Structures are given as C-alpha cells and as structure tokens.
Amino acid sequence: KAGVTQTPRYLIKTRGQQVTLSCSPISGHRSVSWYQQTPGQGLQFLFEYFSETQRNKGNFPGRFSGRQFSNSRSEMNVSTLELGDSALYLCASSFANEQFFGPGTRLTVL
Amino acid sequence: AQSVTQPDIHITVSEGASLELRCNYSYGATPYLFWYVQSPGQGLQLLLKYFSGDTLVQGIKGFEAEFKRSQSSFNLRKPSVHWSDAAEYFCAVGGGNTGKLIFGQGTTLQVKP
C-alpha cells in the first residue's frame, strides 16, 4: 500500500495570506489527524477528521481549519498567516489506533 | 492534565553502547503508548506501541520498551546502538478510538563513532 502523501512538500507565503495543505491517507483509513511541529512548541495536535466529521480539536485559533472529503482525503487551511505559523505540518492516517505519518509540508511565512 | 515528559533533550552515546530514552506520561484513561523516530526533514516512523498485555514490547530496528504503570513510564531501550540510529525520538500517548496523540518534546540522539 502507498503511504500517506502530503502536498505540497514546501511552501513559502507572506503574512496575511492564506494557505491550503492536502493530505491523502493510506487506502482504507478513515481517520486523518493533523499536527504542527515547531522547534519551540514541539508536536501539537491540530484536529482529527473521521468520516468527514471533525472528531477532535486541539487548542489552536479559528484561523486553522480543516475538512475531509468522502474519499478520506483531507485538507487544512490557515487564513491570515502569521510569522509564527511557520512550521512543519504533519498529517497522519489511523487504523486500529495506530497512526501513520506523512512526510509533512514545510510552511515558511515571510 | 494529559502530558508526556521526556527528561533528556539530548543524549550522546558511543556506537555499540546501550541506550535508554526516558518517557513519563500523565493520562486519565488507559493509555496507548508509542515511540516514534524522526530523521531530519522526514515524517515520523513508528518504532513500537503498547496497548495492553505484555509490558515489554518489541519494535523495529532492535528497539524495545517497557511499560511500568506504577511509575507512569514507557522507556525505550536498545542494547547496541548503530550510527544510523542518530535521530530525534518522540514518546506519545493517546486513547482508544481517538486520533489525538500527545507528544513529548523529543530526545535528540547523537551517536559517536
């Protein structure tokens, strides 16, 4: 089976812009979770989607949003980008309580 | 509060030496415990997991971990470290049927030749 794929792998944006990141889970996996990784805060949970519904949400502002499609692919959106949003965004798909991570999208906000 | 603590931010060991990375957790329900490894610029790879049963679990690449409920610990061990083990290691805790993992701050492992 193919692993979790994330696109794009690298992204450069400027403050105030918005960005959309995409995640394709492993075939058959219905749960997709998103994490933000920064040197200062480490790995922090953003949200989880299961069967197109948000099932869990972390402690992030409303500028961070996501959705899941009927084929389990997921997108996350960050609006009004801030310098502090620069991070590696990791997506994981889950099966039987085990999470499989993608390579991440490196977002740089200038 | 739910949390994971990895007391050692950075560890250096000689190649061939044994390794133990510490992890302590706080979790209200029955914990599902994980160790992941991350190489620079890469995603996370699962080394091993503990859900229930035998408290000593074996993982990939020769790693093992022991769950000690009384100490709220899940330490990672390897009897003989290889240069390719140099990476960052993360301990994580979650619950059943939830896609939310709580991660420790990570331990960077450096391997001396």
Tab-separated table of C-alpha atoms in Angstrom:
chain	number	residue	atom	x	y	z
A	1	LYS	CA	0.000	0.000	0.000
A	2	ALA	CA	1.134	3.506	-0.666
A	3	GLY	CA	1.875	5.589	2.397
A	4	VAL	CA	0.424	8.896	3.488
A	5	THR	CA	1.125	11.606	0.954
A	6	GLN	CA	1.160	15.327	1.577
A	7	THR	CA	1.228	18.132	-0.941
A	8	PRO	CA	2.941	20.415	-1.400
A	9	ARG	CA	6.115	19.442	0.419
A	10	TYR	CA	7.365	23.015	0.687
A	11	LEU	CA	5.524	26.293	0.673
A	12	ILE	CA	6.520	29.920	1.116
A	13	LYS	CA	3.855	32.504	1.900
A	14	THR	CA	3.764	36.045	3.212
A	15	ARG	CA	1.976	37.351	6.280
A	16	GLY	CA	-1.742	37.849	5.790
A	17	GLN	CA	-2.081	35.279	3.038
A	18	GLN	CA	-3.922	32.013	3.383
A	19	VAL	CA	-2.733	28.521	2.583
A	20	THR	CA	-4.267	25.105	1.935
A	21	LEU	CA	-2.404	21.876	2.597
A	22	SER	CA	-3.510	18.487	1.348
A	23	CYS	CA	-3.217	15.007	2.780
A	24	SER	CA	-4.077	11.669	1.164
A	25	PRO	CA	-4.330	8.863	3.721
A	26	ILE	CA	-3.463	5.239	3.278
A	27	SER	CA	-6.165	3.444	1.331
A	28	GLY	CA	-8.874	2.208	3.683
A	29	HIS	CA	-8.003	4.558	6.526
A	30	ARG	CA	-10.895	6.792	7.505
A	31	SER	CA	-9.258	8.885	10.203
A	32	VAL	CA	-6.881	11.729	9.413
A	33	SER	CA	-5.133	13.834	12.034
A	34	TRP	CA	-3.064	16.985	11.614
A	35	TYR	CA	-0.142	18.173	13.733
A	36	GLN	CA	2.027	21.267	13.795
A	37	GLN	CA	5.707	20.835	14.599
A	38	THR	CA	7.866	23.796	15.608
A	39	PRO	CA	11.225	23.954	17.422
A	40	GLY	CA	9.684	25.889	20.299
A	41	GLN	CA	6.370	24.107	20.842
A	42	GLY	CA	7.204	20.664	19.518
A	43	LEU	CA	4.475	18.477	18.061
A	44	GLN	CA	0.992	19.798	18.722
A	45	PHE	CA	-2.308	18.247	17.701
A	46	LEU	CA	-4.469	20.415	15.450
A	47	PHE	CA	-7.536	18.317	14.672
A	48	GLU	CA	-8.792	14.916	13.593
A	49	TYR	CA	-11.352	14.038	10.981
A	50	PHE	CA	-13.212	10.762	10.753
A	51	SER	CA	-15.746	10.004	8.026
A	52	GLU	CA	-15.880	13.672	7.013
A	53	THR	CA	-16.593	14.881	10.577
A	54	GLN	CA	-14.239	16.649	12.923
A	55	ARG	CA	-13.879	14.271	15.855
A	56	ASN	CA	-11.217	16.031	17.929
A	57	LYS	CA	-9.793	19.507	18.015
A	58	GLY	CA	-6.642	20.895	19.554
A	59	ASN	CA	-6.058	24.287	21.081
A	60	PHE	CA	-5.455	26.406	18.009
A	61	PRO	CA	-7.164	29.619	16.877
A	62	GLY	CA	-10.023	29.585	14.418
A	63	ARG	CA	-7.651	30.608	11.627
A	64	PHE	CA	-6.785	26.916	11.453
A	65	SER	CA	-9.480	24.826	9.865
A	66	GLY	CA	-9.811	21.566	8.055
A	67	ARG	CA	-12.114	19.299	6.204
A	68	GLN	CA	-12.304	15.757	4.949
A	69	PHE	CA	-13.778	14.504	1.735
A	70	SER	CA	-15.757	11.363	1.041
A	71	ASN	CA	-12.611	9.594	-0.220
A	72	SER	CA	-10.952	10.372	3.169
A	73	ARG	CA	-8.544	12.907	1.679
A	74	SER	CA	-8.167	15.873	3.965
A	75	GLU	CA	-7.191	19.487	3.648
A	76	MET	CA	-6.222	22.014	6.250
A	77	ASN	CA	-6.422	25.741	5.752
A	78	VAL	CA	-4.689	28.529	7.571
A	79	SER	CA	-6.024	32.007	6.992
A	80	THR	CA	-4.356	35.344	7.723
A	81	LEU	CA	-0.934	33.779	8.097
A	82	GLU	CA	1.368	34.948	10.869
A	83	LEU	CA	5.137	34.552	11.161
A	84	GLY	CA	4.562	32.079	13.981
A	85	ASP	CA	2.691	29.743	11.660
A	86	SER	CA	5.988	28.743	10.073
A	87	ALA	CA	6.242	25.057	10.854
A	88	LEU	CA	6.258	21.515	9.592
A	89	TYR	CA	2.658	20.358	9.229
A	90	LEU	CA	2.265	16.621	9.566
A	91	CYS	CA	-0.704	14.558	8.577
A	92	ALA	CA	-1.370	11.071	9.903
A	93	SER	CA	-3.901	8.465	8.921
A	94	SER	CA	-5.098	5.973	11.503
A	95	PHE	CA	-6.148	2.389	11.606
A	96	ALA	CA	-6.652	0.266	14.721
A	97	ASN	CA	-5.352	3.033	16.990
A	98	GLU	CA	-2.075	3.270	15.106
A	99	GLN	CA	-1.107	6.459	13.280
A	100	PHE	CA	0.951	6.520	10.116
A	101	PHE	CA	2.585	9.819	9.305
A	102	GLY	CA	3.259	11.525	6.031
A	103	PRO	CA	6.485	13.379	5.229
A	104	GLY	CA	4.972	16.745	6.116
A	105	THR	CA	4.601	20.125	4.459
A	106	ARG	CA	7.200	22.704	5.400
A	107	LEU	CA	5.470	26.104	5.538
A	108	THR	CA	7.561	29.246	5.727
A	109	VAL	CA	5.815	32.558	6.373
A	110	LEU	CA	7.773	35.681	5.448
B	1	ALA	CA	-3.836	17.091	32.659
B	2	GLN	CA	-2.602	14.900	29.868
B	3	SER	CA	1.090	15.231	29.176
B	4	VAL	CA	4.264	13.431	28.179
B	5	THR	CA	7.675	14.262	29.580
B	6	GLN	CA	10.958	13.269	28.016
B	7	PRO	CA	13.510	14.471	30.554
B	8	ASP	CA	16.520	14.219	28.261
B	9	ILE	CA	16.597	16.747	25.442
B	10	HIS	CA	19.883	15.499	24.032
B	11	ILE	CA	21.779	12.247	24.538
B	12	THR	CA	25.137	11.176	23.133
B	13	VAL	CA	26.214	7.545	23.143
B	14	SER	CA	29.073	5.673	21.546
B	15	GLU	CA	28.339	3.266	18.743
B	16	GLY	CA	27.825	-0.194	20.175
B	17	ALA	CA	26.805	1.112	23.589
B	18	SER	CA	23.382	0.527	25.096
B	19	LEU	CA	20.686	3.157	25.047
B	20	GLU	CA	17.762	4.088	27.241
B	21	LEU	CA	15.462	7.009	26.492
B	22	ARG	CA	13.095	8.007	29.254
B	23	CYS	CA	9.415	8.828	28.943
B	24	ASN	CA	6.882	9.643	31.641
B	25	TYR	CA	3.234	10.285	30.940
B	26	SER	CA	0.137	11.604	32.624
B	27	TYR	CA	-3.132	10.358	31.179
B	28	GLY	CA	-6.503	9.942	32.827
B	29	ALA	CA	-7.708	6.895	30.932
B	30	THR	CA	-5.988	3.696	29.854
B	31	PRO	CA	-3.005	4.944	27.874
B	32	TYR	CA	-1.965	3.805	24.453
B	33	LEU	CA	1.768	4.485	24.258
B	34	PHE	CA	4.029	4.967	21.281
B	35	TRP	CA	7.610	5.689	20.350
B	36	TYR	CA	8.336	7.400	17.052
B	37	VAL	CA	11.609	8.299	15.362
B	38	GLN	CA	12.172	11.260	13.073
B	39	SER	CA	15.166	11.811	10.833
B	40	PRO	CA	15.927	15.368	9.674
B	41	GLY	CA	13.338	16.645	7.228
B	42	GLN	CA	11.278	13.487	7.487
B	43	GLY	CA	7.964	12.469	8.953
B	44	LEU	CA	7.559	10.204	11.954
B	45	GLN	CA	8.150	6.479	11.834
B	46	LEU	CA	6.571	4.236	14.433
B	47	LEU	CA	9.127	2.184	16.380
B	48	LEU	CA	6.751	0.377	18.713
B	49	LYS	CA	3.471	0.647	20.564
B	50	TYR	CA	1.834	-0.575	23.744
B	51	PHE	CA	-1.889	-1.063	24.044
B	52	SER	CA	-2.251	-3.841	26.615
B	53	GLY	CA	-0.846	-7.200	27.632
B	54	ASP	CA	2.857	-7.953	27.983
B	55	THR	CA	4.529	-4.844	29.378
B	56	LEU	CA	7.741	-5.432	27.421
B	57	VAL	CA	7.165	-4.693	23.760
B	58	GLN	CA	9.470	-5.265	20.840
B	59	GLY	CA	9.700	-2.910	17.930
B	60	ILE	CA	11.551	-2.395	14.708
B	61	LYS	CA	15.284	-1.807	14.351
B	62	GLY	CA	16.043	-3.740	17.547
B	63	PHE	CA	14.240	-1.370	19.907
B	64	GLU	CA	12.151	-2.413	22.879
B	65	ALA	CA	10.196	-0.540	25.523
B	66	GLU	CA	8.836	-1.413	28.929
B	67	PHE	CA	5.545	-0.104	30.280
B	68	LYS	CA	5.535	0.470	34.037
B	69	ARG	CA	2.129	1.582	35.193
B	70	SER	CA	3.260	2.269	38.780
B	71	GLN	CA	5.873	4.710	37.515
B	72	SER	CA	3.824	6.070	34.595
B	73	SER	CA	6.808	5.351	32.409
B	74	PHE	CA	7.451	3.873	28.990
B	75	ASN	CA	11.201	3.877	28.475
B	76	LEU	CA	12.797	2.954	25.171
B	77	ARG	CA	15.871	0.740	25.067
B	78	LYS	CA	18.324	-0.690	22.596
B	79	PRO	CA	21.193	-2.995	23.586
B	80	SER	CA	23.662	-1.811	20.941
B	81	VAL	CA	23.334	1.490	19.108
B	82	HIS	CA	24.280	1.908	15.456
B	83	TRP	CA	25.373	5.167	13.823
B	84	SER	CA	22.175	5.104	11.758
B	85	ASP	CA	20.114	5.405	14.958
B	86	ALA	CA	21.076	9.069	15.255
B	87	ALA	CA	17.750	10.908	15.030
B	88	GLU	CA	15.077	12.505	17.167
B	89	TYR	CA	12.857	10.246	19.232
B	90	PHE	CA	9.373	11.069	20.394
B	91	CYS	CA	7.238	9.388	23.004
B	92	ALA	CA	3.480	9.828	22.624
B	93	VAL	CA	0.294	8.888	24.456
B	94	GLY	CA	-3.265	8.576	23.210
B	95	GLY	CA	-6.506	6.868	23.949
B	96	GLY	CA	-8.527	4.274	22.142
B	97	ASN	CA	-10.564	5.331	19.113
B	98	THR	CA	-9.083	8.799	19.019
B	99	GLY	CA	-6.724	10.267	16.511
B	100	LYS	CA	-5.232	12.624	19.054
B	101	LEU	CA	-1.705	11.934	20.248
B	102	ILE	CA	0.105	13.943	22.881
B	103	PHE	CA	3.816	14.070	22.238
B	104	GLY	CA	6.810	14.661	24.439
B	105	GLN	CA	9.317	17.321	23.475
B	106	GLY	CA	11.608	14.758	21.918
B	107	THR	CA	15.108	13.466	22.611
B	108	THR	CA	17.862	14.021	20.084
B	109	LEU	CA	20.238	11.077	19.918
B	110	GLN	CA	23.788	11.608	18.739
B	111	VAL	CA	25.983	8.551	18.112
B	112	LYS	CA	29.752	8.864	18.447
B	113	PRO	CA	31.929	6.621	16.257
